[in-house]
Amino acid sequence: MVAVVEKLYLAKPRGFCAGVVMAIQAVERIAEQLRSSEQSEVAVFHPIVHNDTVVKRLERGHGVRFVETIDEVATLRGQARGDRLSDTVVFSAHGVSPSVREQADAAGLTTLDATCPLVTKVHSEAKKYAARGYHILLIGDSTQHQEVIGTYGEAPDHTTIVAVIDNPNHDPGLVDANDVTVPDPDKVVVLTQTTLSVDDTMRTIHVIKKRFPKLVVPSRDDLCYATKNRQDAVREIGSKVDLFLVVTSNYSSNGMRLLELATKLTGNARRIENVGDIEPGWLEGVRSIGVTSAASTPDDLVQEISRFFQKINPRIEIIEDGEWENITFRQPKPMPPGAPLRVE
Ligand code: SF4
């Protein structure tokens, strides 16, 4: 029997982080600037953030063309249907490896770098420690994640990508922390993808530290504030709800970590893209529901879910404790081809 949901807990914070806001605004601004020109479309290297709704809105409303290689930009520009594509390419919030920057430069493209500054910080650490002769153990959730590819690309000869400990589904390209070997055990540093599970990352670092006692862990760990805060907000709600809904695309690393955490806490969590994915069967016997969303999920999708449950039960209690974050990042500036790389 479908119970009437009496309480809806909305995790706070949830949804867009400062890096995502900056990146989406960067694309919208350049699209707006180009709107009246003959070449009114802009290429974005990789989905600007990992959310299907955001990607579709930018494609449909702002003339954005998402590409996975720099060559694609040149190819599209050479085709009849690509003659509206400008010579600007935007780099996504997840960052790119230096080789992609070089390719864009060689192709004569202006670049707009919307890499989150917290990802850039990890790139800087990779460069710094590689220059000092350290071997980098980069903890990541996939060798195919754009952020991992970008950070790895800063020092590929000095980096091994390590799996989060005890993850049975880990990408076979990742090395187990228990087995990883390094050229010099006295010169090892650990860096991480910014969006991993806090608990699992700390356990992984612990295992690595036991194997390499002189391991350097940069003073401020690399997991970003948005990742930590969204996981904390899920922990606050976990014990109070019968069902957790996590609004995220399945390729959002931080979103999928929220889903794992919510599943661990409640034993009953579901991933949805939007309200349309909610199945009536999920609501059987459910009286309280928690909702959270990835750092790349627009909040109107959560508001729609809230309205959906309010329509079913106008007396539903909406509980939204916690604090919003108050962090903003500066907008990037377009860089013409040949311009010196940003100094970090
Ligand atoms: S999740 Fe963290 S690292 Fe990623 S864009 Fe947001 S603030 Fe930056």
CSV table of C-alpha atoms and ligand atoms in Angstrom, one decimal:
chain,number,residue,atom,x,y,z
A,1,MET,CA,0.0,0.0,0.0
A,2,VAL,CA,1.3,3.5,-0.9
A,3,ALA,CA,1.6,5.4,2.4
A,4,VAL,CA,1.2,9.2,2.6
A,5,VAL,CA,4.5,10.8,2.9
A,6,GLU,CA,4.4,13.0,6.0
A,7,LYS,CA,7.9,14.4,6.1
A,8,LEU,CA,10.2,15.6,3.4
A,9,TYR,CA,13.8,16.4,4.4
A,10,LEU,CA,15.7,18.5,1.9
A,11,ALA,CA,19.4,18.2,2.5
A,12,LYS,CA,21.2,21.6,2.9
A,13,PRO,CA,23.6,22.3,1.4
A,14,ARG,CA,22.8,20.4,-1.8
A,15,GLY,CA,23.1,21.2,-5.5
A,16,PHE,CA,25.3,23.7,-7.3
A,17,CYS,CA,28.7,24.4,-5.8
A,18,ALA,CA,30.8,27.5,-6.5
A,19,GLY,CA,32.8,25.8,-9.2
A,20,VAL,CA,29.7,24.7,-11.1
A,21,VAL,CA,28.1,28.1,-10.9
A,22,MET,CA,31.3,29.7,-12.2
A,23,ALA,CA,31.6,27.2,-15.1
A,24,ILE,CA,28.0,27.4,-16.2
A,25,GLN,CA,28.0,31.2,-16.0
A,26,ALA,CA,31.3,31.3,-18.1
A,27,VAL,CA,29.6,29.3,-20.9
A,28,GLU,CA,26.4,31.4,-20.7
A,29,ARG,CA,28.4,34.7,-20.8
A,30,ILE,CA,30.5,33.7,-23.8
A,31,ALA,CA,27.4,32.4,-25.6
A,32,GLU,CA,25.7,35.7,-24.9
A,33,GLN,CA,28.6,37.7,-26.3
A,34,LEU,CA,28.7,35.6,-29.4
A,35,ARG,CA,24.9,35.6,-29.9
A,36,SER,CA,24.7,38.4,-32.4
A,37,SER,CA,27.9,37.4,-34.3
A,38,GLU,CA,28.0,35.2,-37.4
A,39,GLN,CA,29.8,32.6,-35.4
A,40,SER,CA,27.4,32.4,-32.6
A,41,GLU,CA,28.1,28.8,-31.3
A,42,VAL,CA,30.7,27.9,-28.8
A,43,ALA,CA,32.5,24.6,-28.3
A,44,VAL,CA,32.9,23.2,-24.8
A,45,PHE,CA,35.5,20.5,-24.2
A,46,HIS,CA,33.6,17.7,-22.3
A,47,PRO,CA,30.3,18.3,-20.5
A,48,ILE,CA,30.8,21.5,-18.6
A,49,VAL,CA,29.5,19.8,-15.5
A,50,HIS,CA,28.3,16.2,-15.1
A,51,ASN,CA,24.6,16.7,-15.3
A,52,ASP,CA,22.4,15.9,-18.3
A,53,THR,CA,19.8,18.6,-17.6
A,54,VAL,CA,22.5,21.3,-17.6
A,55,VAL,CA,24.1,20.0,-20.8
A,56,LYS,CA,20.7,19.9,-22.6
A,57,ARG,CA,19.8,23.4,-21.4
A,58,LEU,CA,23.1,24.8,-22.7
A,59,GLU,CA,22.8,23.0,-26.0
A,60,ARG,CA,19.2,24.0,-26.7
A,61,GLY,CA,19.2,27.5,-25.2
A,62,HIS,CA,22.8,28.8,-25.8
A,63,GLY,CA,24.1,27.2,-29.0
A,64,VAL,CA,26.7,25.2,-27.1
A,65,ARG,CA,28.5,22.3,-28.9
A,66,PHE,CA,30.1,19.7,-26.6
A,67,VAL,CA,33.2,18.0,-27.9
A,68,GLU,CA,35.5,15.3,-26.6
A,69,THR,CA,38.6,16.2,-28.6
A,70,ILE,CA,40.1,19.4,-29.8
A,71,ASP,CA,40.3,17.9,-33.3
A,72,GLU,CA,36.5,17.8,-33.3
A,73,VAL,CA,36.3,21.6,-33.1
A,74,ALA,CA,38.5,22.0,-36.2
A,75,THR,CA,36.5,19.2,-38.0
A,76,LEU,CA,33.1,20.8,-37.1
A,77,ARG,CA,34.4,24.3,-38.2
A,78,GLY,CA,35.3,22.8,-41.5
A,79,GLN,CA,31.9,21.4,-42.2
A,80,ALA,CA,28.9,23.3,-43.6
A,81,ARG,CA,26.9,22.7,-40.4
A,82,GLY,CA,29.8,23.9,-38.3
A,83,ASP,CA,30.2,27.3,-40.0
A,84,ARG,CA,28.5,29.0,-37.0
A,85,LEU,CA,31.0,27.6,-34.6
A,86,SER,CA,33.4,30.2,-33.1
A,87,ASP,CA,37.1,29.8,-32.5
A,88,THR,CA,36.7,29.7,-28.8
A,89,VAL,CA,36.7,26.5,-26.7
A,90,VAL,CA,35.7,26.4,-23.1
A,91,PHE,CA,37.4,23.9,-20.7
A,92,SER,CA,35.0,22.3,-18.3
A,93,ALA,CA,35.0,22.5,-14.5
A,94,HIS,CA,36.8,19.2,-14.2
A,95,GLY,CA,40.0,20.6,-15.8
A,96,VAL,CA,42.1,19.4,-18.7
A,97,SER,CA,45.6,18.0,-19.0
A,98,PRO,CA,48.4,20.2,-20.4
A,99,SER,CA,48.3,18.3,-23.7
A,100,VAL,CA,44.7,19.5,-24.4
A,101,ARG,CA,45.8,23.1,-23.8
A,102,GLU,CA,48.7,22.6,-26.2
A,103,GLN,CA,46.3,21.1,-28.8
A,104,ALA,CA,43.9,24.0,-28.5
A,105,ASP,CA,46.9,26.4,-28.8
A,106,ALA,CA,48.2,24.6,-31.9
A,107,ALA,CA,44.7,24.7,-33.5
A,108,GLY,CA,44.7,28.5,-33.0
A,109,LEU,CA,41.7,28.5,-30.6
A,110,THR,CA,41.0,31.0,-27.9
A,111,THR,CA,40.4,29.2,-24.6
A,112,LEU,CA,38.1,30.0,-21.8
A,113,ASP,CA,39.3,27.9,-18.8
A,114,ALA,CA,36.3,27.1,-16.5
A,115,THR,CA,38.3,24.7,-14.4
A,116,CYS,CA,37.3,24.9,-10.8
A,117,PRO,CA,40.1,26.5,-8.8
A,118,LEU,CA,40.0,23.6,-6.3
A,119,VAL,CA,40.8,21.3,-9.2
A,120,THR,CA,43.5,23.7,-10.4
A,121,LYS,CA,45.0,23.5,-6.8
A,122,VAL,CA,45.5,19.7,-7.2
A,123,HIS,CA,47.1,20.2,-10.6
A,124,SER,CA,49.5,22.7,-9.0
A,125,GLU,CA,50.4,20.2,-6.3
A,126,ALA,CA,51.0,17.5,-8.9
A,127,LYS,CA,53.4,19.8,-10.8
A,128,LYS,CA,55.2,20.9,-7.6
A,129,TYR,CA,55.8,17.4,-6.2
A,130,ALA,CA,56.8,15.9,-9.5
A,131,ALA,CA,59.4,18.7,-9.9
A,132,ARG,CA,60.7,17.8,-6.5
A,133,GLY,CA,61.2,14.1,-7.5
A,134,TYR,CA,58.2,12.7,-5.7
A,135,HIS,CA,56.0,9.9,-6.9
A,136,ILE,CA,52.4,10.8,-6.8
A,137,LEU,CA,49.7,8.4,-5.7
A,138,LEU,CA,46.5,9.9,-7.1
A,139,ILE,CA,43.4,8.4,-5.5
A,140,GLY,CA,40.5,8.5,-8.0
A,141,ASP,CA,37.3,6.7,-8.8
A,142,SER,CA,38.1,6.0,-12.5
A,143,THR,CA,40.9,6.4,-15.0
A,144,GLN,CA,38.2,7.8,-17.3
A,145,HIS,CA,37.0,10.6,-15.1
A,146,GLN,CA,37.9,13.9,-16.7
A,147,GLU,CA,39.4,15.3,-13.5
A,148,VAL,CA,41.6,12.3,-13.0
A,149,ILE,CA,42.8,12.4,-16.6
A,150,GLY,CA,43.6,16.1,-16.2
A,151,THR,CA,45.6,15.8,-13.0
A,152,TYR,CA,47.4,12.7,-14.2
A,153,GLY,CA,48.3,14.6,-17.3
A,154,GLU,CA,50.4,17.1,-15.3
A,155,ALA,CA,53.0,14.4,-14.5
A,156,PRO,CA,52.2,11.1,-16.1
A,157,ASP,CA,55.7,9.7,-15.6
A,158,HIS,CA,55.5,10.4,-11.9
A,159,THR,CA,51.9,9.3,-11.1
A,160,THR,CA,50.0,6.1,-10.3
A,161,ILE,CA,46.2,6.2,-10.1
A,162,VAL,CA,45.1,4.3,-7.0
A,163,ALA,CA,41.6,3.0,-6.2
A,164,VAL,CA,39.6,3.8,-3.2
A,165,ILE,CA,40.1,1.0,-0.7
A,166,ASP,CA,37.6,-1.9,-0.7
A,167,ASN,CA,35.7,-0.8,-3.8
A,168,PRO,CA,34.9,-4.1,-5.5
A,169,ASN,CA,33.6,-2.3,-8.6
A,170,HIS,CA,36.7,-0.3,-9.2
A,171,ASP,CA,38.0,0.4,-12.6
A,172,PRO,CA,40.6,-2.3,-13.5
A,173,GLY,CA,42.9,0.4,-14.6
A,174,LEU,CA,43.3,1.6,-11.0
A,175,VAL,CA,45.9,0.1,-8.7
A,176,ASP,CA,45.0,-1.3,-5.3
A,177,ALA,CA,46.5,0.7,-2.4
A,178,ASN,CA,47.7,-2.5,-0.9
A,179,ASP,CA,49.7,-3.5,-3.9
A,180,VAL,CA,51.0,-0.2,-5.3
A,181,THR,CA,54.7,0.1,-5.8
A,182,VAL,CA,56.8,3.3,-6.1
A,183,PRO,CA,60.4,4.0,-7.2
A,184,ASP,CA,61.4,5.5,-3.8
A,185,PRO,CA,59.3,4.8,-0.7
A,186,ASP,CA,60.8,7.9,1.0
A,187,LYS,CA,59.5,10.2,-1.7
A,188,VAL,CA,55.8,9.6,-2.1
A,189,VAL,CA,52.9,12.1,-2.0
A,190,VAL,CA,49.2,11.3,-2.0
A,191,LEU,CA,46.7,13.5,-4.0
A,192,THR,CA,43.1,12.9,-4.6
A,193,GLN,CA,40.2,13.6,-6.9
A,194,THR,CA,38.1,16.3,-5.3
A,195,THR,CA,34.8,14.5,-5.2
A,196,LEU,CA,35.4,11.2,-3.5
A,197,SER,CA,33.8,9.7,-0.3
A,198,VAL,CA,35.4,11.4,2.7
A,199,ASP,CA,35.4,8.2,4.8
A,200,ASP,CA,36.8,6.0,2.0
A,201,THR,CA,39.5,8.4,1.1
A,202,MET,CA,40.7,8.7,4.6
A,203,ARG,CA,40.8,4.9,4.9
A,204,THR,CA,42.7,4.7,1.7
A,205,ILE,CA,45.2,7.3,2.8
A,206,HIS,CA,45.6,5.4,6.1
A,207,VAL,CA,46.5,2.2,4.2
A,208,ILE,CA,49.0,4.0,2.0
A,209,LYS,CA,50.6,5.7,5.0
A,210,LYS,CA,51.1,2.4,6.7
A,211,ARG,CA,52.9,1.1,3.6
A,212,PHE,CA,55.0,4.3,3.1
A,213,PRO,CA,55.5,5.9,6.5
A,214,LYS,CA,57.1,9.0,5.0
A,215,LEU,CA,54.1,9.6,2.8
A,216,VAL,CA,53.4,13.3,2.3
A,217,VAL,CA,49.8,14.3,2.7
A,218,PRO,CA,49.4,17.9,1.6
A,219,SER,CA,48.3,20.0,4.6
A,220,ARG,CA,44.8,20.7,3.2
A,221,ASP,CA,43.5,17.5,1.7
A,222,ASP,CA,42.1,17.7,-1.8
A,223,LEU,CA,38.5,16.7,-1.2
A,224,CYS,CA,36.6,19.9,-1.8
A,225,TYR,CA,34.3,21.8,0.6
A,226,ALA,CA,31.2,21.0,-1.5
A,227,THR,CA,31.9,17.3,-1.5
A,228,LYS,CA,32.4,17.3,2.3
A,229,ASN,CA,29.4,19.5,3.1
A,230,ARG,CA,26.9,17.5,0.9
A,231,GLN,CA,28.0,14.3,2.4
A,232,ASP,CA,27.6,15.8,5.9
A,233,ALA,CA,24.1,17.0,5.1
A,234,VAL,CA,23.2,13.4,4.0
A,235,ARG,CA,24.6,12.1,7.3
A,236,GLU,CA,22.3,14.5,9.2
A,237,ILE,CA,19.2,13.2,7.5
A,238,GLY,CA,20.1,9.5,7.0
A,239,SER,CA,18.7,8.1,10.3
A,240,LYS,CA,15.4,10.0,9.9
A,241,VAL,CA,14.1,8.8,6.6
A,242,ASP,CA,12.6,5.6,5.0
A,243,LEU,CA,13.8,6.5,1.5
A,244,PHE,CA,16.5,8.8,0.2
A,245,LEU,CA,16.3,10.3,-3.3
A,246,VAL,CA,19.5,11.5,-4.8
A,247,VAL,CA,19.1,13.7,-7.8
A,248,THR,CA,22.1,13.2,-10.0
A,249,SER,CA,23.3,12.0,-13.4
A,250,ASN,CA,25.1,8.7,-13.1
A,251,TYR,CA,28.4,10.1,-14.3
A,252,SER,CA,28.6,12.7,-11.6
A,253,SER,CA,31.3,11.4,-9.2
A,254,ASN,CA,30.2,13.5,-6.2
A,255,GLY,CA,26.5,12.6,-6.9
A,256,MET,CA,27.2,8.9,-7.0
A,257,ARG,CA,29.2,9.1,-3.8
A,258,LEU,CA,26.1,10.8,-2.2
A,259,LEU,CA,24.0,7.8,-3.5
A,260,GLU,CA,26.4,5.3,-1.9
A,261,LEU,CA,26.4,7.1,1.4
A,262,ALA,CA,22.6,7.4,1.4
A,263,THR,CA,22.3,3.7,0.6
A,264,LYS,CA,24.7,2.8,3.4
A,265,LEU,CA,22.7,5.0,5.9
A,266,THR,CA,19.2,4.0,4.9
A,267,GLY,CA,19.4,0.8,3.0
A,268,ASN,CA,16.9,2.4,0.6
A,269,ALA,CA,18.2,5.1,-1.7
A,270,ARG,CA,17.4,5.8,-5.3
A,271,ARG,CA,19.1,7.8,-8.0
A,272,ILE,CA,16.9,10.0,-10.2
A,273,GLU,CA,17.5,12.6,-12.9
A,274,ASN,CA,14.3,14.4,-12.1
A,275,VAL,CA,10.8,14.0,-10.6
A,276,GLY,CA,9.6,11.9,-13.5
A,277,ASP,CA,11.9,9.0,-12.4
A,278,ILE,CA,10.1,8.4,-9.1
A,279,GLU,CA,8.2,5.1,-9.2
A,280,PRO,CA,5.1,4.6,-7.1
A,281,GLY,CA,6.3,1.3,-5.9
A,282,TRP,CA,9.2,3.0,-4.1
A,283,LEU,CA,6.8,4.9,-1.9
A,284,GLU,CA,5.2,1.8,-0.4
A,285,GLY,CA,5.3,2.0,3.4
A,286,VAL,CA,7.4,5.2,3.2
A,287,ARG,CA,6.4,8.1,5.5
A,288,SER,CA,9.6,10.2,5.4
A,289,ILE,CA,11.9,10.9,2.5
A,290,GLY,CA,15.2,12.6,2.2
A,291,VAL,CA,16.3,14.5,-0.9
A,292,THR,CA,19.8,15.6,-1.9
A,293,SER,CA,21.4,16.5,-5.2
A,294,ALA,CA,24.9,16.5,-6.7
A,295,ALA,CA,27.0,19.6,-7.0
A,296,SER,CA,26.1,19.8,-10.7
A,297,THR,CA,22.3,19.4,-10.3
A,298,PRO,CA,20.1,22.5,-10.8
A,299,ASP,CA,17.9,23.1,-7.7
A,300,ASP,CA,14.7,23.6,-9.7
A,301,LEU,CA,14.8,19.8,-10.1
A,302,VAL,CA,14.6,19.4,-6.3
A,303,GLN,CA,11.9,22.1,-6.0
A,304,GLU,CA,9.8,20.1,-8.5
A,305,ILE,CA,10.1,17.0,-6.3
A,306,SER,CA,9.1,19.0,-3.3
A,307,ARG,CA,6.0,20.3,-5.2
A,308,PHE,CA,5.2,16.7,-6.3
A,309,PHE,CA,5.0,15.5,-2.8
A,310,GLN,CA,3.1,18.6,-1.6
A,311,LYS,CA,0.5,18.0,-4.3
A,312,ILE,CA,0.0,14.4,-3.0
A,313,ASN,CA,-0.2,15.6,0.6
A,314,PRO,CA,-0.7,19.4,1.1
A,315,ARG,CA,0.0,18.9,4.8
A,316,ILE,CA,3.4,17.4,4.3
A,317,GLU,CA,6.1,18.8,6.6
A,318,ILE,CA,9.1,20.2,4.6
A,319,ILE,CA,12.2,20.2,6.7
A,320,GLU,CA,15.3,22.0,5.5
A,321,ASP,CA,17.9,22.5,8.2
A,322,GLY,CA,21.5,23.3,7.7
A,323,GLU,CA,23.3,26.2,6.0
A,324,TRP,CA,23.9,27.3,2.5
A,325,GLU,CA,27.5,27.9,1.5
A,326,ASN,CA,28.7,31.4,0.8
A,327,ILE,CA,31.5,30.8,-1.7
A,328,THR,CA,32.0,32.3,-5.1
A,329,PHE,CA,34.8,31.9,-7.7
A,330,ARG,CA,36.0,34.5,-10.1
A,331,GLN,CA,35.0,34.3,-13.8
A,332,PRO,CA,37.8,33.2,-16.2
A,333,LYS,CA,39.0,35.4,-19.0
A,334,PRO,CA,39.4,34.3,-22.6
A,335,MET,CA,43.0,33.6,-23.5
A,336,PRO,CA,44.1,34.0,-27.2
A,337,PRO,CA,46.2,31.2,-28.7
A,338,GLY,CA,49.9,31.6,-27.7
A,339,ALA,CA,49.1,33.4,-24.5
A,340,PRO,CA,51.2,32.2,-21.6
A,341,LEU,CA,49.6,29.7,-19.3
A,342,ARG,CA,48.0,31.0,-16.1
A,343,VAL,CA,50.4,31.3,-13.2
A,344,GLU,CA,49.0,29.4,-10.2
B,1,SF4,S1,32.5,19.7,-6.7
B,1,SF4,FE1,34.2,20.8,-5.7
B,1,SF4,S2,35.9,20.6,-7.1
B,1,SF4,FE2,34.1,20.1,-8.2
B,1,SF4,S3,33.5,22.0,-9.2
B,1,SF4,FE3,32.4,21.9,-7.2
B,1,SF4,S4,33.7,23.0,-5.7
B,1,SF4,FE4,34.9,22.5,-7.5
